[in-house]
Short mmCIF file of C-alpha atoms in Angstrom, two decimals:
data_model
loop_
_atom_site.label_atom_id
_atom_site.label_comp_id
_atom_site.label_asym_id
_atom_site.label_seq_id
_atom_site.Cartn_x
_atom_site.Cartn_y
_atom_site.Cartn_z
CA MET H 1 110.62 77.07 107.07
CA ALA H 2 107.39 77.15 108.98
CA ASP H 3 108.38 80.54 110.38
CA ILE H 4 107.11 82.21 107.22
CA GLN H 5 103.53 81.40 108.20
CA HIS H 6 102.82 84.45 110.31
CA GLU H 7 99.38 85.18 108.94
CA ARG H 8 96.05 83.53 109.62
CA ALA H 9 95.90 82.19 106.09
CA PHE H 10 98.38 79.70 104.68
CA GLN H 11 101.03 81.62 102.76
CA LYS H 12 102.01 79.90 99.56
CA GLN H 13 102.83 80.55 95.98
CA HIS H 14 100.01 79.46 93.74
CA ILE H 15 101.77 76.37 92.44
CA PHE H 16 100.69 72.82 93.02
CA LEU H 17 102.71 71.49 95.92
CA ASN H 18 101.02 68.22 96.75
CA ALA H 19 101.85 65.93 93.88
CA LYS H 20 102.39 62.43 95.15
CA GLN H 21 105.98 61.83 96.10
CA VAL H 22 107.14 58.57 94.65
CA GLY H 23 110.81 59.31 95.23
CA ALA H 24 112.25 62.13 97.33
CA LYS H 25 112.08 65.03 94.93
CA LYS H 26 113.89 68.30 95.37
CA ARG H 27 112.48 70.09 98.41
CA ASN H 28 111.38 73.71 98.42
CA GLN H 29 109.39 73.79 95.22
CA ARG H 30 109.55 77.44 94.33
CA TRP H 31 108.28 79.38 91.36
CA PHE H 32 110.15 82.40 90.12
CA LYS H 33 110.37 84.34 86.90
CA ASP H 34 112.58 86.64 84.92
CA VAL H 35 111.05 90.13 84.89
CA GLY H 36 112.62 91.01 81.58
CA LEU H 37 114.26 94.25 80.47
CA GLY H 38 117.64 92.91 81.47
CA PHE H 39 117.00 92.84 85.23
CA LYS H 40 118.68 89.94 86.98
CA THR H 41 116.45 88.04 89.38
CA PRO H 42 118.25 88.02 92.76
CA LYS H 43 119.60 84.78 94.23
CA GLU H 44 117.60 85.36 97.39
CA ALA H 45 114.41 85.32 95.34
CA ILE H 46 115.21 81.90 93.90
CA GLU H 47 116.59 80.27 97.03
CA GLY H 48 114.64 82.07 99.70
CA HIS H 49 111.53 80.90 101.49
CA TYR H 50 109.51 84.09 101.71
CA ILE H 51 106.08 84.32 100.15
CA ASP H 52 105.16 87.64 98.59
CA LYS H 53 102.46 87.80 95.99
CA LYS H 54 103.54 91.33 95.05
CA CYS H 55 107.18 90.44 94.47
CA PRO H 56 108.15 90.96 90.82
CA PHE H 57 110.26 87.77 90.83
CA THR H 58 108.16 85.30 92.83
CA GLY H 59 104.71 86.81 92.76
CA ASN H 60 101.86 87.71 90.51
CA VAL H 61 102.85 91.14 89.17
CA SER H 62 104.27 92.06 85.82
CA ILE H 63 106.58 94.97 85.22
CA ARG H 64 105.53 97.14 82.32
CA GLY H 65 105.52 100.83 81.57
CA ARG H 66 107.99 103.14 83.20
CA ILE H 67 111.28 102.34 84.90
CA LEU H 68 112.39 105.03 87.33
CA THR H 69 115.20 105.53 89.82
CA GLY H 70 115.37 107.38 93.09
CA THR H 71 117.03 107.50 96.49
CA ILE H 72 115.41 105.72 99.39
CA VAL H 73 114.24 108.04 102.13
CA SER H 74 112.30 105.59 104.21
CA ALA H 75 112.88 101.84 104.39
CA GLY H 76 111.67 99.48 107.09
CA LYS H 77 108.86 101.61 108.51
CA MET H 78 106.11 100.14 106.35
CA LYS H 79 105.62 96.49 105.73
CA ARG H 80 107.46 95.61 102.50
CA THR H 81 107.20 99.14 101.04
CA ILE H 82 109.63 102.00 100.76
CA ILE H 83 109.47 105.68 99.87
CA LEU H 84 111.76 106.95 97.15
CA ARG H 85 112.66 110.54 96.55
CA ARG H 86 113.13 111.71 92.99
CA GLU H 87 114.72 115.08 92.51
CA TYR H 88 114.45 117.23 89.43
CA LEU H 89 115.06 120.80 88.32
CA HIS H 90 112.30 123.07 87.24
CA TYR H 91 113.11 126.00 84.95
CA VAL H 92 111.72 129.43 85.79
CA LYS H 93 111.62 131.41 82.57
CA LYS H 94 111.48 134.88 84.09
CA TYR H 95 114.75 134.43 85.92
CA ASN H 96 116.44 132.08 83.48
CA ARG H 97 117.24 129.85 86.37
CA TYR H 98 116.35 126.50 87.84
CA GLU H 99 114.83 125.50 91.13
CA LYS H 100 115.04 122.17 92.89
CA ARG H 101 111.89 120.16 93.25
CA HIS H 102 111.22 116.64 94.40
CA ARG H 103 108.51 114.01 94.37
CA ASN H 104 108.08 111.09 96.73
CA LEU H 105 107.16 107.73 95.33
CA ALA H 106 105.89 104.71 97.23
CA ALA H 107 107.21 101.42 95.91
CA HIS H 108 106.80 97.84 97.00
CA MET H 109 110.00 96.16 98.06
CA SER H 110 110.25 92.39 97.91
CA PRO H 111 111.84 90.57 100.88
CA CYS H 112 114.56 89.33 98.54
CA PHE H 113 116.28 92.69 98.98
CA ILE H 114 117.90 92.53 102.40
CA GLY H 115 120.09 95.06 104.14
CA VAL H 116 118.53 98.06 102.47
CA GLU H 117 119.09 101.39 104.18
CA ASN H 118 118.06 104.98 103.68
CA GLY H 119 120.14 106.66 101.05
CA ASP H 120 120.52 103.69 98.73
CA LEU H 121 119.63 104.01 95.08
CA ALA H 122 116.66 102.00 93.91
CA THR H 123 115.47 101.21 90.42
CA VAL H 124 111.74 100.65 90.30
CA GLY H 125 109.46 99.44 87.55
CA GLN H 126 105.84 100.26 87.00
CA CYS H 127 103.28 97.57 87.68
CA ARG H 128 99.54 97.42 88.31
CA PRO H 129 98.22 99.22 91.40
CA LEU H 130 99.23 97.21 94.46
CA SER H 131 97.63 99.48 97.03
CA LYS H 132 96.22 102.98 97.31
CA THR H 133 99.51 104.70 96.45
CA VAL H 134 101.85 101.91 95.33
CA ARG H 135 102.20 101.38 91.60
CA PHE H 136 105.90 100.56 91.45
CA ASN H 137 108.00 97.60 92.42
CA VAL H 138 111.68 97.57 93.32
CA LEU H 139 113.83 95.78 90.77
CA LYS H 140 117.37 96.67 91.78
CA ILE H 141 119.15 98.25 94.72
CA GLN H 142 122.53 99.95 94.59
CA LYS H 143 124.27 100.77 97.83
CA ALA H 144 124.84 104.45 98.49
CA VAL H 145 128.39 105.52 97.81
CA SER H 146 129.65 106.06 101.35
CA GLY H 147 131.09 109.57 101.18
CA SER H 148 134.77 109.46 101.89
CA LYS H 149 134.50 112.82 103.56
CA GLN H 150 131.42 111.99 105.58
CA PHE H 151 131.32 110.42 108.99
CA LYS H 152 129.18 107.38 109.36
CA LYS H 153 127.99 106.45 112.83
CA PHE H 154 128.29 102.75 113.58
CA MET D 1 73.00 102.13 94.90
CA GLY D 2 74.63 103.77 97.87
CA ILE D 3 77.82 101.72 97.59
CA SER D 4 80.45 103.22 95.31
CA ARG D 5 84.01 102.12 94.60
CA ASP D 6 85.57 105.46 93.70
CA SER D 7 88.70 106.87 95.29
CA ARG D 8 87.59 110.49 94.96
CA HIS D 9 86.25 110.47 98.48
CA LYS D 10 89.58 109.39 99.94
CA ARG D 11 92.45 111.66 100.90
CA ALA D 12 95.37 112.02 98.48
CA HIS D 13 98.82 110.50 99.06
CA THR D 14 99.97 113.83 100.50
CA GLY D 15 97.09 113.90 102.96
CA ALA D 16 95.14 116.58 101.14
CA LYS D 17 91.39 116.41 101.39
CA ARG D 18 89.92 116.18 97.92
CA ALA D 19 86.95 118.39 97.15
CA GLN D 20 83.93 116.76 95.60
CA TYR D 21 83.56 118.02 92.05
CA ARG D 22 81.18 115.50 90.53
CA LYS D 23 78.49 113.09 91.58
CA LYS D 24 78.85 109.33 91.82
CA ARG D 25 79.00 107.61 88.49
CA LYS D 26 77.33 104.35 87.50
CA PHE D 27 80.62 102.72 86.47
CA GLU D 28 81.90 103.17 90.04
CA LEU D 29 79.03 101.27 91.58
CA GLY D 30 79.27 98.52 94.13
CA ARG D 31 76.58 96.03 95.11
CA GLN D 32 75.47 94.34 98.29
CA PRO D 33 77.54 91.30 99.24
CA ALA D 34 76.12 87.85 98.60
CA ASN D 35 76.93 86.26 101.99
CA THR D 36 76.40 82.81 100.53
CA LYS D 37 75.09 80.34 103.08
CA ILE D 38 74.83 76.56 103.08
CA GLY D 39 71.40 75.32 102.08
CA VAL D 40 69.20 74.40 99.14
CA THR D 41 70.76 76.08 96.11
CA ARG D 42 69.48 79.55 95.41
CA VAL D 43 71.27 81.65 92.79
CA HIS D 44 70.21 85.02 91.43
CA HIS D 45 71.28 86.53 88.11
CA VAL D 46 72.64 90.05 88.04
CA ARG D 47 72.98 92.05 84.84
CA VAL D 48 76.35 93.80 84.94
CA ARG D 49 78.28 96.31 82.89
CA GLY D 50 78.38 95.44 79.23
CA GLY D 51 75.26 93.33 79.41
CA ASN D 52 77.06 90.39 80.96
CA THR D 53 75.68 88.26 83.78
CA LYS D 54 77.00 87.44 87.20
CA PHE D 55 75.51 84.66 89.26
CA ARG D 56 75.02 85.71 92.83
CA ALA D 57 74.80 82.52 94.88
CA LEU D 58 72.72 83.14 97.97
CA ARG D 59 72.62 79.54 99.13
CA LEU D 60 74.65 76.58 97.97
CA ASP D 61 74.79 72.99 99.06
CA THR D 62 77.19 71.34 96.63
CA GLY D 63 80.48 72.13 94.98
CA ASN D 64 82.97 70.61 92.60
CA PHE D 65 86.06 69.75 94.63
CA SER D 66 89.27 68.30 93.28
CA TRP D 67 91.64 65.91 94.99
CA GLY D 68 94.91 67.32 93.70
CA SER D 69 97.38 64.56 94.30
CA GLU D 70 95.05 61.98 92.73
CA ALA D 71 93.86 64.37 90.03
CA THR D 72 90.18 63.57 90.38
CA THR D 73 87.31 65.96 90.85
CA ARG D 74 83.89 65.13 92.16
CA LYS D 75 80.74 67.03 92.96
CA THR D 76 80.05 66.77 96.68
CA ARG D 77 77.86 68.22 99.38
CA ILE D 78 79.30 71.00 101.47
CA LEU D 79 78.64 70.23 105.09
CA ASP D 80 80.06 72.97 107.26
CA VAL D 81 82.33 76.02 107.29
CA VAL D 82 85.20 75.35 109.60
CA TYR D 83 87.67 78.24 109.33
CA ASN D 84 88.05 81.62 107.69
CA ALA D 85 91.32 83.50 107.82
CA SER D 86 89.69 86.90 107.33
CA ASN D 87 86.83 86.92 109.76
CA ASN D 88 85.57 84.62 112.49
CA GLU D 89 82.08 86.04 112.02
CA LEU D 90 81.95 84.32 108.62
CA VAL D 91 82.61 80.99 110.29
CA ARG D 92 79.88 81.52 112.86
CA THR D 93 77.35 82.49 110.20
CA LYS D 94 78.59 79.69 107.88
CA THR D 95 79.23 81.97 104.96
CA LEU D 96 80.83 80.53 101.83
CA VAL D 97 83.50 82.74 100.34
CA LYS D 98 86.69 82.21 98.40
CA GLY D 99 89.37 81.01 100.77
CA ALA D 100 86.97 79.60 103.34
CA ILE D 101 87.87 76.20 104.74
CA VAL D 102 84.92 73.81 104.64
CA GLU D 103 84.06 70.22 105.40
CA ILE D 104 82.80 68.20 102.48
CA ASP D 105 81.27 64.78 102.08
CA ALA D 106 83.95 62.16 101.43
CA THR D 107 81.89 59.39 99.79
CA PRO D 108 82.46 60.18 96.08
CA TYR D 109 86.22 60.25 96.61
CA ARG D 110 86.21 57.07 98.61
CA GLN D 111 84.16 55.33 95.92
CA TRP D 112 86.59 56.49 93.25
CA TYR D 113 89.58 55.39 95.28
CA GLU D 114 88.22 51.96 96.02
CA ALA D 115 87.40 51.38 92.38
CA HIS D 116 90.73 52.75 91.16
CA TYR D 117 93.10 51.11 93.62
CA ALA D 118 91.00 48.17 94.85
CA THR D 119 91.95 48.82 98.47
CA PRO D 120 89.58 49.94 101.24
CA LEU D 121 89.94 53.48 102.48
CA GLY D 122 88.93 54.67 105.89
CA ARG D 123 86.67 51.74 106.69
CA LYS D 124 86.42 50.94 110.36
CA SER D 125 83.19 49.06 110.87
CA LYS D 126 82.41 45.59 109.62
CA LYS D 127 79.53 46.87 107.54
CA GLY D 128 81.78 49.42 105.90
CA ALA D 129 84.34 46.74 105.12
CA GLU D 130 81.65 44.63 103.48
CA GLN D 131 80.54 47.49 101.29
CA ALA D 132 84.09 47.95 100.20
CA GLU D 133 84.57 44.23 99.54
CA GLU D 134 82.03 44.21 96.73
CA GLU D 135 83.76 46.98 94.89
CA ILE D 136 87.23 45.65 95.53
CA ASN D 137 86.69 42.03 94.67
CA LYS D 138 84.40 42.36 91.70
CA THR D 139 85.46 40.39 88.69
CA ARG D 140 87.54 42.35 86.26
CA SER D 141 89.01 41.46 82.93
CA SER D 142 92.65 40.44 83.13
CA ARG D 143 93.79 43.63 81.40
CA VAL D 144 92.00 45.81 83.92
CA GLN D 145 93.15 43.67 86.84
CA ARG D 146 96.76 44.12 85.76
CA LYS D 147 96.29 47.85 85.62
CA VAL D 148 94.78 47.86 89.06
CA ASP D 149 97.61 45.79 90.47
CA ALA D 150 100.18 48.09 88.91
CA ARG D 151 98.61 51.02 90.70
CA GLN D 152 99.13 49.49 94.11
CA ALA D 153 102.60 51.02 94.22
CA THR D 154 101.25 54.54 94.40
CA ALA D 155 98.13 53.77 96.38
CA LYS D 156 99.37 55.12 99.70
CA VAL D 157 97.34 57.96 101.14
CA ASP D 158 98.54 60.53 103.67
CA PRO D 159 97.53 59.54 107.24
CA HIS D 160 95.77 62.90 107.85
CA LEU D 161 93.57 62.20 104.85
CA GLU D 162 92.90 58.64 105.97
CA GLN D 163 91.61 59.91 109.30
CA GLN D 164 89.30 62.31 107.48
CA PHE D 165 88.01 59.50 105.26
CA ALA D 166 87.28 57.44 108.37
CA LYS D 167 85.11 60.29 109.65
CA GLY D 168 83.48 60.64 106.23
CA ARG D 169 84.33 64.34 105.98
CA LEU D 170 87.21 65.92 104.13
CA ILE D 171 88.62 69.37 104.72
CA ALA D 172 88.72 71.51 101.58
CA ALA D 173 89.26 75.11 100.61
CA ILE D 174 86.96 77.08 98.35
CA ALA D 175 88.76 78.48 95.33
CA SER D 176 85.89 80.02 93.36
CA ARG D 177 83.96 83.18 94.23
CA PRO D 178 80.38 82.15 94.99
CA GLY D 179 79.03 85.68 94.79
CA GLN D 180 80.44 86.15 91.31
CA SER D 181 80.24 82.78 89.60
CA GLY D 182 77.45 81.20 91.62
CA ARG D 183 79.54 78.17 92.43
CA ALA D 184 81.55 76.96 95.38
CA ASP D 185 84.32 74.92 93.82
CA GLY D 186 87.64 74.16 95.40
CA TYR D 187 90.30 71.69 96.31
CA ILE D 188 90.90 69.19 99.09
CA LEU D 189 93.63 70.34 101.46
CA GLU D 190 96.75 68.23 101.57
CA GLY D 191 100.27 68.34 102.89
CA LYS D 192 101.62 71.42 104.62
CA GLU D 193 98.50 73.41 103.99
CA LEU D 194 96.34 70.75 105.60
CA GLU D 195 98.52 70.59 108.69
CA PHE D 196 98.48 74.36 108.96
CA TYR D 197 94.71 74.60 108.88
CA LEU D 198 94.15 71.61 111.16
CA ARG D 199 96.30 73.34 113.75
CA LYS D 200 94.31 76.54 113.34
CA ILE D 201 91.01 74.76 113.68
CA THR D 202 91.95 72.77 116.77
CA SER D 203 93.59 75.72 118.49
CA LYS D 204 90.41 77.73 118.03
CA ARG D 205 88.40 75.12 119.84
#
């Protein structure tokens, strides 16, 4: 439990923890919320011990605006953020054809999502700016469909 | 002012260098930091956007600190800055900022406690015990005495806090922004948070 305190400041959710204990109350007082729009708040967010003020479920951000999806191209390199790749087709009128284009999107990923790898599908929701480039927060992860015809190295 | 808060001077997400196409605007301005110190109160007014006022505290000596578990708040003197998670320099220069851990005078809280629970708190010396005696054993009406007796059940105070009361100084965290509101208000540290910061303070020394 104390192993979440890696920083120089005391990591906590901004709830009042020190009410006098007359009887032994339930330990691990944790605050969490329902982000709305039908997104289920993960079990790990409710039962976990991590502190993340930018988590949509246990932190101080609200999800409003756009909800986008993309595939994860980079997870685990940055602290609690991932890069998503969103592909789209752009129509070229002269040739009556389409061309592939893509955009990368930086999104904040809460520690409640564990075991996330490159190639998974992520659904992200817009929130207030969390850093220079991050304006989205991961709400749901779907595992990549492991191609039956593709080899996967262990 | 020379300080601006725009992002036009920064590189884009792709790494591209952005060309400057307009001058700095007034709505992007930033001001010099307050660097609030401990001392006789000195607060300057600043007129800000929209005609509103900010109170830039340059020196403060008191603050309104609350004792969470007892739900009382008292105005006390701030004695010393003891720890700052962001910057050790701010501890050395005794700068009051939000999130700074400070030592505050314990007397108002002790007085409240002794009147509320009628038990001495953190009194070691004989003289201290005598001072407490007056407050504890003063005559009260029977109604009030019953109330006071009923409170004895919850009168226990955490041993870390008792030690601090014995020294006459409590450890608290500042929760307001002195350079914005002109006040250094906060809360007394308790429980896990208190243990965490006590460890940090002692390991520094």
